[in-house]
Short mmCIF file of C-alpha atoms in Angstrom, two decimals:
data_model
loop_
_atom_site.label_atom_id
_atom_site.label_comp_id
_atom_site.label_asym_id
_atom_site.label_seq_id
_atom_site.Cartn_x
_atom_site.Cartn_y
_atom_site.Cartn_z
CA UNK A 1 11.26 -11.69 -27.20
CA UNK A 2 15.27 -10.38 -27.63
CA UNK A 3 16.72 -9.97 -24.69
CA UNK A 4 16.96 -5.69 -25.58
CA UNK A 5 13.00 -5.89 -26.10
CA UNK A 6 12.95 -7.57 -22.96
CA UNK A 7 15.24 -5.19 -21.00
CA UNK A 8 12.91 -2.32 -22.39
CA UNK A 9 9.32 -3.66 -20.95
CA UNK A 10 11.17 -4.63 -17.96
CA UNK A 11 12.07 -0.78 -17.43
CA UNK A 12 8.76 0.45 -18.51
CA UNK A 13 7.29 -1.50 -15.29
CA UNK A 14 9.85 0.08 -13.39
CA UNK A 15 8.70 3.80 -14.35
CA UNK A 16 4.96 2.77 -13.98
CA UNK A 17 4.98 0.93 -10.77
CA UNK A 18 8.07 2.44 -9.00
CA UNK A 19 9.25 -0.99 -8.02
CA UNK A 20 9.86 -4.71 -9.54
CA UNK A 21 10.28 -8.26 -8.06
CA UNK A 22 12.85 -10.19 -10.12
CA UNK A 23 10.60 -13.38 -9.44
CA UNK A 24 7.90 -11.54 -10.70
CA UNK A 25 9.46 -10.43 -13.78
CA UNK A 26 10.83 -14.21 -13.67
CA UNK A 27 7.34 -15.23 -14.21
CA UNK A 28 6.12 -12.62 -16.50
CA UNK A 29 8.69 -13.12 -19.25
CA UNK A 30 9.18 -16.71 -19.01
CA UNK A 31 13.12 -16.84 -18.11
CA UNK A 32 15.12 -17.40 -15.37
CA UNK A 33 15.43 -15.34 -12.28
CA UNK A 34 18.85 -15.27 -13.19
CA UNK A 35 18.05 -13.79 -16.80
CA UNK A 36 16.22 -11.16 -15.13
CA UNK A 37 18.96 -10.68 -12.67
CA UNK A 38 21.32 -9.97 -15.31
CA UNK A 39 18.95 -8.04 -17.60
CA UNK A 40 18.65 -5.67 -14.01
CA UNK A 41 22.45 -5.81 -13.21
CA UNK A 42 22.64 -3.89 -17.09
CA UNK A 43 19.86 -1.59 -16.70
CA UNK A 44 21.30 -0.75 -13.56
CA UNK A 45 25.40 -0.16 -15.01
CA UNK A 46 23.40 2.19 -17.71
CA UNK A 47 21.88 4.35 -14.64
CA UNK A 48 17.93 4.05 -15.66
CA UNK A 49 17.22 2.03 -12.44
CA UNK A 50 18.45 1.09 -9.47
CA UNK A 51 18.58 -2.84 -8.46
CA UNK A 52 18.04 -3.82 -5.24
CA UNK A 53 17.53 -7.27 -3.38
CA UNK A 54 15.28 -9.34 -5.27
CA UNK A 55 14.29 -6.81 -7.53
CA UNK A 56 14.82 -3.39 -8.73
CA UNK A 57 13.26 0.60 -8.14
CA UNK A 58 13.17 3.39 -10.52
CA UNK A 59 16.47 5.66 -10.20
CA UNK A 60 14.20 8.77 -9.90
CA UNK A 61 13.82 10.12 -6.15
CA UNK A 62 16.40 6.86 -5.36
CA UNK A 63 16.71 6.88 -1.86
CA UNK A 64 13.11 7.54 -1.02
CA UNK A 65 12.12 5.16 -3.48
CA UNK A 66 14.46 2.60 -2.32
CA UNK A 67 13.23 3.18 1.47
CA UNK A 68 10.01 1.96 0.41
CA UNK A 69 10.72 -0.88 -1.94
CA UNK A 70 12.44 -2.12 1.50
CA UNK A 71 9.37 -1.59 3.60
CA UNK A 72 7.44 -4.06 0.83
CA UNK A 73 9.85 -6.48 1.86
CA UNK A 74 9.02 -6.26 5.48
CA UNK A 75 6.45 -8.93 6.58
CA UNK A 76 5.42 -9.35 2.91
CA UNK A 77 3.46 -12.49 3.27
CA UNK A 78 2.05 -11.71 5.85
CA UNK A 79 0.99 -7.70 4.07
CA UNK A 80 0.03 -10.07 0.92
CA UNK A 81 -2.48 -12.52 2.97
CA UNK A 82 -4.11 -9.43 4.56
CA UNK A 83 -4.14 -7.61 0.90
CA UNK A 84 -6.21 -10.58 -0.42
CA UNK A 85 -8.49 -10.66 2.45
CA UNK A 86 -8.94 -6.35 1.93
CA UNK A 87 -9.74 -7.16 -2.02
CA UNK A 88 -12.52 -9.60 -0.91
CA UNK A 89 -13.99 -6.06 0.70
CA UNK A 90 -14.35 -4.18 -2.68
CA UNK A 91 -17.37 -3.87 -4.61
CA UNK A 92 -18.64 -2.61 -7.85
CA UNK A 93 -20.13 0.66 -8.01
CA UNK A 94 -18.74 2.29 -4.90
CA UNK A 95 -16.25 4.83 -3.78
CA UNK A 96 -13.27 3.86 -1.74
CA UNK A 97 -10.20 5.76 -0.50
CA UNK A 98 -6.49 4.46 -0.05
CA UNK A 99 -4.17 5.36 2.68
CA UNK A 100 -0.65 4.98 1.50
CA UNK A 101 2.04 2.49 2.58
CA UNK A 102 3.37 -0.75 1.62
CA UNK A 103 0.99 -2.67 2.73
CA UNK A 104 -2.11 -0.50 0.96
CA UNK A 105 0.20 -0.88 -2.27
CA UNK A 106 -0.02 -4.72 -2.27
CA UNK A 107 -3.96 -4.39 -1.86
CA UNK A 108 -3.63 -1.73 -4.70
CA UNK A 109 -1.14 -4.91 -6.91
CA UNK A 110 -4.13 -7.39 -6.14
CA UNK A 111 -7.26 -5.72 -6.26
CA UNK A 112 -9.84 -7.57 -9.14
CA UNK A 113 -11.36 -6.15 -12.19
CA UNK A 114 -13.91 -3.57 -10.81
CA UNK A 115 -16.56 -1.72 -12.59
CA UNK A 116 -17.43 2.11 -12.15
CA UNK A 117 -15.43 2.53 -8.60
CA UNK A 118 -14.12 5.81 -7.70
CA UNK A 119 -10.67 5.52 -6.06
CA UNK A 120 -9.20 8.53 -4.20
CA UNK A 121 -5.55 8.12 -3.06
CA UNK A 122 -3.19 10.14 -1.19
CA UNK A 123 0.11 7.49 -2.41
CA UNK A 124 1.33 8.62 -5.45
CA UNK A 125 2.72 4.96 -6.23
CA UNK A 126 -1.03 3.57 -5.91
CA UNK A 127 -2.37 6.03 -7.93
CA UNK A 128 0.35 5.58 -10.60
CA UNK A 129 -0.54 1.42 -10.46
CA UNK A 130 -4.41 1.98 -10.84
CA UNK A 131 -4.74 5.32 -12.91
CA UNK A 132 -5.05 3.27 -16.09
CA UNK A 133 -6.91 0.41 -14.72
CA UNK A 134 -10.19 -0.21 -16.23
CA UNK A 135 -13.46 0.70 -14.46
CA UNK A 136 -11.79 2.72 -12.01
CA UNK A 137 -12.16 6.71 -11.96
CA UNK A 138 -8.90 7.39 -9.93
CA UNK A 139 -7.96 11.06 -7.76
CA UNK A 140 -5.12 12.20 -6.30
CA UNK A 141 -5.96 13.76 -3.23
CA UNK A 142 -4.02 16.71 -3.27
CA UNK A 143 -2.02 18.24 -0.65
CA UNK A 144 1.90 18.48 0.32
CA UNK A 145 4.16 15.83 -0.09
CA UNK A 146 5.94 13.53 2.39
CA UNK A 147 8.94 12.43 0.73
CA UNK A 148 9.21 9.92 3.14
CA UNK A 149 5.73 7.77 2.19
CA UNK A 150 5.31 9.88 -1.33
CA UNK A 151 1.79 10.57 0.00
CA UNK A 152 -0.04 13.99 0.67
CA UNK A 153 -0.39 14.72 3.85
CA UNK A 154 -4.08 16.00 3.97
CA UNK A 155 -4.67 19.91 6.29
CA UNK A 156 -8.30 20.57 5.02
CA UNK A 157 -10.13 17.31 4.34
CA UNK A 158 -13.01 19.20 2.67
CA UNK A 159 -10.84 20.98 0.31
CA UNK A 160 -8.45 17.97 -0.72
CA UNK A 161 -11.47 15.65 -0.90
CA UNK A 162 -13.90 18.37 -2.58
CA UNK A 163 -16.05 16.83 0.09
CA UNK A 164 -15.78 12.95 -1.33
CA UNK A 165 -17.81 10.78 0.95
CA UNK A 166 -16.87 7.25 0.32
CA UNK A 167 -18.20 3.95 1.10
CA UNK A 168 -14.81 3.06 2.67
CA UNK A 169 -11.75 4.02 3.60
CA UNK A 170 -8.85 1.20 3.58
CA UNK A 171 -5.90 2.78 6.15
CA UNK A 172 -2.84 1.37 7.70
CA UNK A 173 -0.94 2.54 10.52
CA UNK A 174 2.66 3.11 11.27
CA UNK A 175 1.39 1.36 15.26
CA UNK A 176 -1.46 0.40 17.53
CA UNK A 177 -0.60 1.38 21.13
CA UNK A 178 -1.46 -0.63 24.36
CA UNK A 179 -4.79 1.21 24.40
CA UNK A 180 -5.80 0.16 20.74
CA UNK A 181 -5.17 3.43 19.13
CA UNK A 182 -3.58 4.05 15.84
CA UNK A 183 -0.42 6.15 16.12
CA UNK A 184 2.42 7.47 13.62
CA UNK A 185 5.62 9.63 13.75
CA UNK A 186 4.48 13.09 13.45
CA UNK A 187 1.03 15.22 14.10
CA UNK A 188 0.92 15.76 10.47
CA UNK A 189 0.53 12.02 9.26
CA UNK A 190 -1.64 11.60 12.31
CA UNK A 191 -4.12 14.21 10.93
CA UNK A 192 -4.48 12.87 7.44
CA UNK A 193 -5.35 9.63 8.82
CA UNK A 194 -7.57 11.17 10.69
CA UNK A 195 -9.04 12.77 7.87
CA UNK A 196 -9.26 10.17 5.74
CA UNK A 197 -11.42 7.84 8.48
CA UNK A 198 -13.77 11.12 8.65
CA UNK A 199 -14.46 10.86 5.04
CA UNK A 200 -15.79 7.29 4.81
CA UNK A 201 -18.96 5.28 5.91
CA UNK A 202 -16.87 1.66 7.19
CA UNK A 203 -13.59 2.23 7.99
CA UNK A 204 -11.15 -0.81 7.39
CA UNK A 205 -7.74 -1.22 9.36
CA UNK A 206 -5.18 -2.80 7.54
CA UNK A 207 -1.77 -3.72 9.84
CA UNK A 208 0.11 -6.84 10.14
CA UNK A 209 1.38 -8.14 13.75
CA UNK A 210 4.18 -6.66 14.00
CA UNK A 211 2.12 -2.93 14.06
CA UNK A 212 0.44 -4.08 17.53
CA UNK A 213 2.13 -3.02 21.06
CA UNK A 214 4.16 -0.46 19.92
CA UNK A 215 4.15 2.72 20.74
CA UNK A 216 3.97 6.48 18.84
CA UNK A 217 3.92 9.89 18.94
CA UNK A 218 0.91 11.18 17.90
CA UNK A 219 -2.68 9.66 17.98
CA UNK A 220 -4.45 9.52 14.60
CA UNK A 221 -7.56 7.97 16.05
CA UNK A 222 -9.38 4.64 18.12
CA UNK A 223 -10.18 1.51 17.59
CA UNK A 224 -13.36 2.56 18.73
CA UNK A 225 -14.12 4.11 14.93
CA UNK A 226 -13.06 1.09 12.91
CA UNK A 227 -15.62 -0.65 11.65
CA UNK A 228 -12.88 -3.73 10.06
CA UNK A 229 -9.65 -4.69 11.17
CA UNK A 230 -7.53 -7.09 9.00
CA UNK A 231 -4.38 -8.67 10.38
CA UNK A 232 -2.34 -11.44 10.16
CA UNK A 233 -2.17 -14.94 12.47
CA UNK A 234 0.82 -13.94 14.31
CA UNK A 235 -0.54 -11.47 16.95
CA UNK A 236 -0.56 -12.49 20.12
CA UNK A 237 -3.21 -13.51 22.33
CA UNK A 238 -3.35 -10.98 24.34
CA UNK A 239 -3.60 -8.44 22.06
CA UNK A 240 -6.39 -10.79 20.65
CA UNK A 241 -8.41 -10.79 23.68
CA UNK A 242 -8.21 -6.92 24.04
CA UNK A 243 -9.09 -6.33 20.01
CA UNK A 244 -12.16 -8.87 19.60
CA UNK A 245 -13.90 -6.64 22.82
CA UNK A 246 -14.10 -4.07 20.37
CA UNK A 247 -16.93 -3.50 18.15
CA UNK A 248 -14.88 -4.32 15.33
CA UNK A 249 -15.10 -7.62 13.04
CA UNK A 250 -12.01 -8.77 13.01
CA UNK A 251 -10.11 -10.83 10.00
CA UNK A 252 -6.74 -12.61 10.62
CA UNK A 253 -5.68 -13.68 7.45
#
């Protein structure tokens, strides 16, 4: 492949996805990191992307966009060993919603070939990643944007779902307070989590240690209604202790 050719696909995956990993795009094309480096330093000096720090985001909405290819970085193996334990959870012939966030988008990057699943999504990132996926029929679930997450933030669950019950519901959370329940930064990304847990038959908690023992604003709802939670090996033991009395199954990848 020339190196223009090259330069070309490399920016289509950019508009798709919204974000690239120059070892990624390392592996993909079969050159160096530094090849891809350079081919992102151009692409960059022509203004049709932005590079970033081990990898690169699409210029378009820049800052927001930027704000979240940083949040992928945060914790990713441990968001990548807790996407690959989620992905085990998907089955054909079902219907599944996504909460947004970084840590939904890697489960959204590794999910398998799946046949006749409905996907609903409030992220417009994991919609734009699995819209042309095979065997998946994929919704936006419509409502106003938070530039912040590029997700809908969800008012009337029965009108942005068209009353969608699915089989489950895959969520993170912005925290998990002292008492176990899920909190975030404002009453109106509370409620769409909230919404989106109401919508679903087993709800399944995705949040890496780092999540637990912190506090929040607003409560979007309790352990108590989670049905799986999927973390990572780092949290502590006694936040252990006070999850596994829960009626939860719990999965520390």
């Amino acid at each position: 492949m020339l190196s223009e050719q090259r330069r070309q696909a490399i920016l289509g995956e950019v508009q798709r996805s919204g974000q690239v990993r120059t070892k990624d795009l390392s592996d993909d094309f079969d050159v160096s990191e530094v090849t891809v480096r350079s081919d992102l330093e151009i692409l960059d000096r022509k203004g049709l992307l932005t590079k970033t720090r081990g990898g690169a985001v699409t210029r378009t909405t820049d800052s927001t966009t930027a704000a979240f290819a940083r949040r992928m970085q945060t914790n990713l193996d441990a968001k990548k060993r807790i996407a690959r334990a989620a992905v085990e959870l998907f089955e054909d012939n079902q219907s599944v919603i996504f909460d947004g966030g970084s840590t939904l988008m890697q489960v959204a990057m590794l999910l398998p070939p799946l046949n006749n699943v409905v996907v609903a999504a409030t992220a417009m990132n994991i919609v734009q990643h699995l819209m042309h996926r095979p065997g998946l029929d994929v919704h936006m679930i419509g409502g106003r944007v938070y530039p912040d997450t590029v997700s809908t933030l969800i008012t009337d669950a029965d009108t942005a779902l068209g009353g969608l019950v699915a089989h489950q519901v895959f969520v993170g959370a912005h925290a998990i307070d002292s008492s176990l329940d899920v909190v975030d930064v404002n009453e109106d990304m509370a409620r769409t989590k909230r919404n989106l847990v109401r919508m679903a038959r087993r709800v399944v908690l995705l949040a890496d240690s780092s999540k637990w023992g912190v506090s929040g604003t607003s409560k979007a709802f309790s352990l108590s209604g989670v049905d799986v939670v999927i973390t990572d090996d780092g949290l502590p033991g006694p936040i252990r202790t006070q999850l596994e009395r829960t009626r939860a199954k719990v999965i520390y990848a």
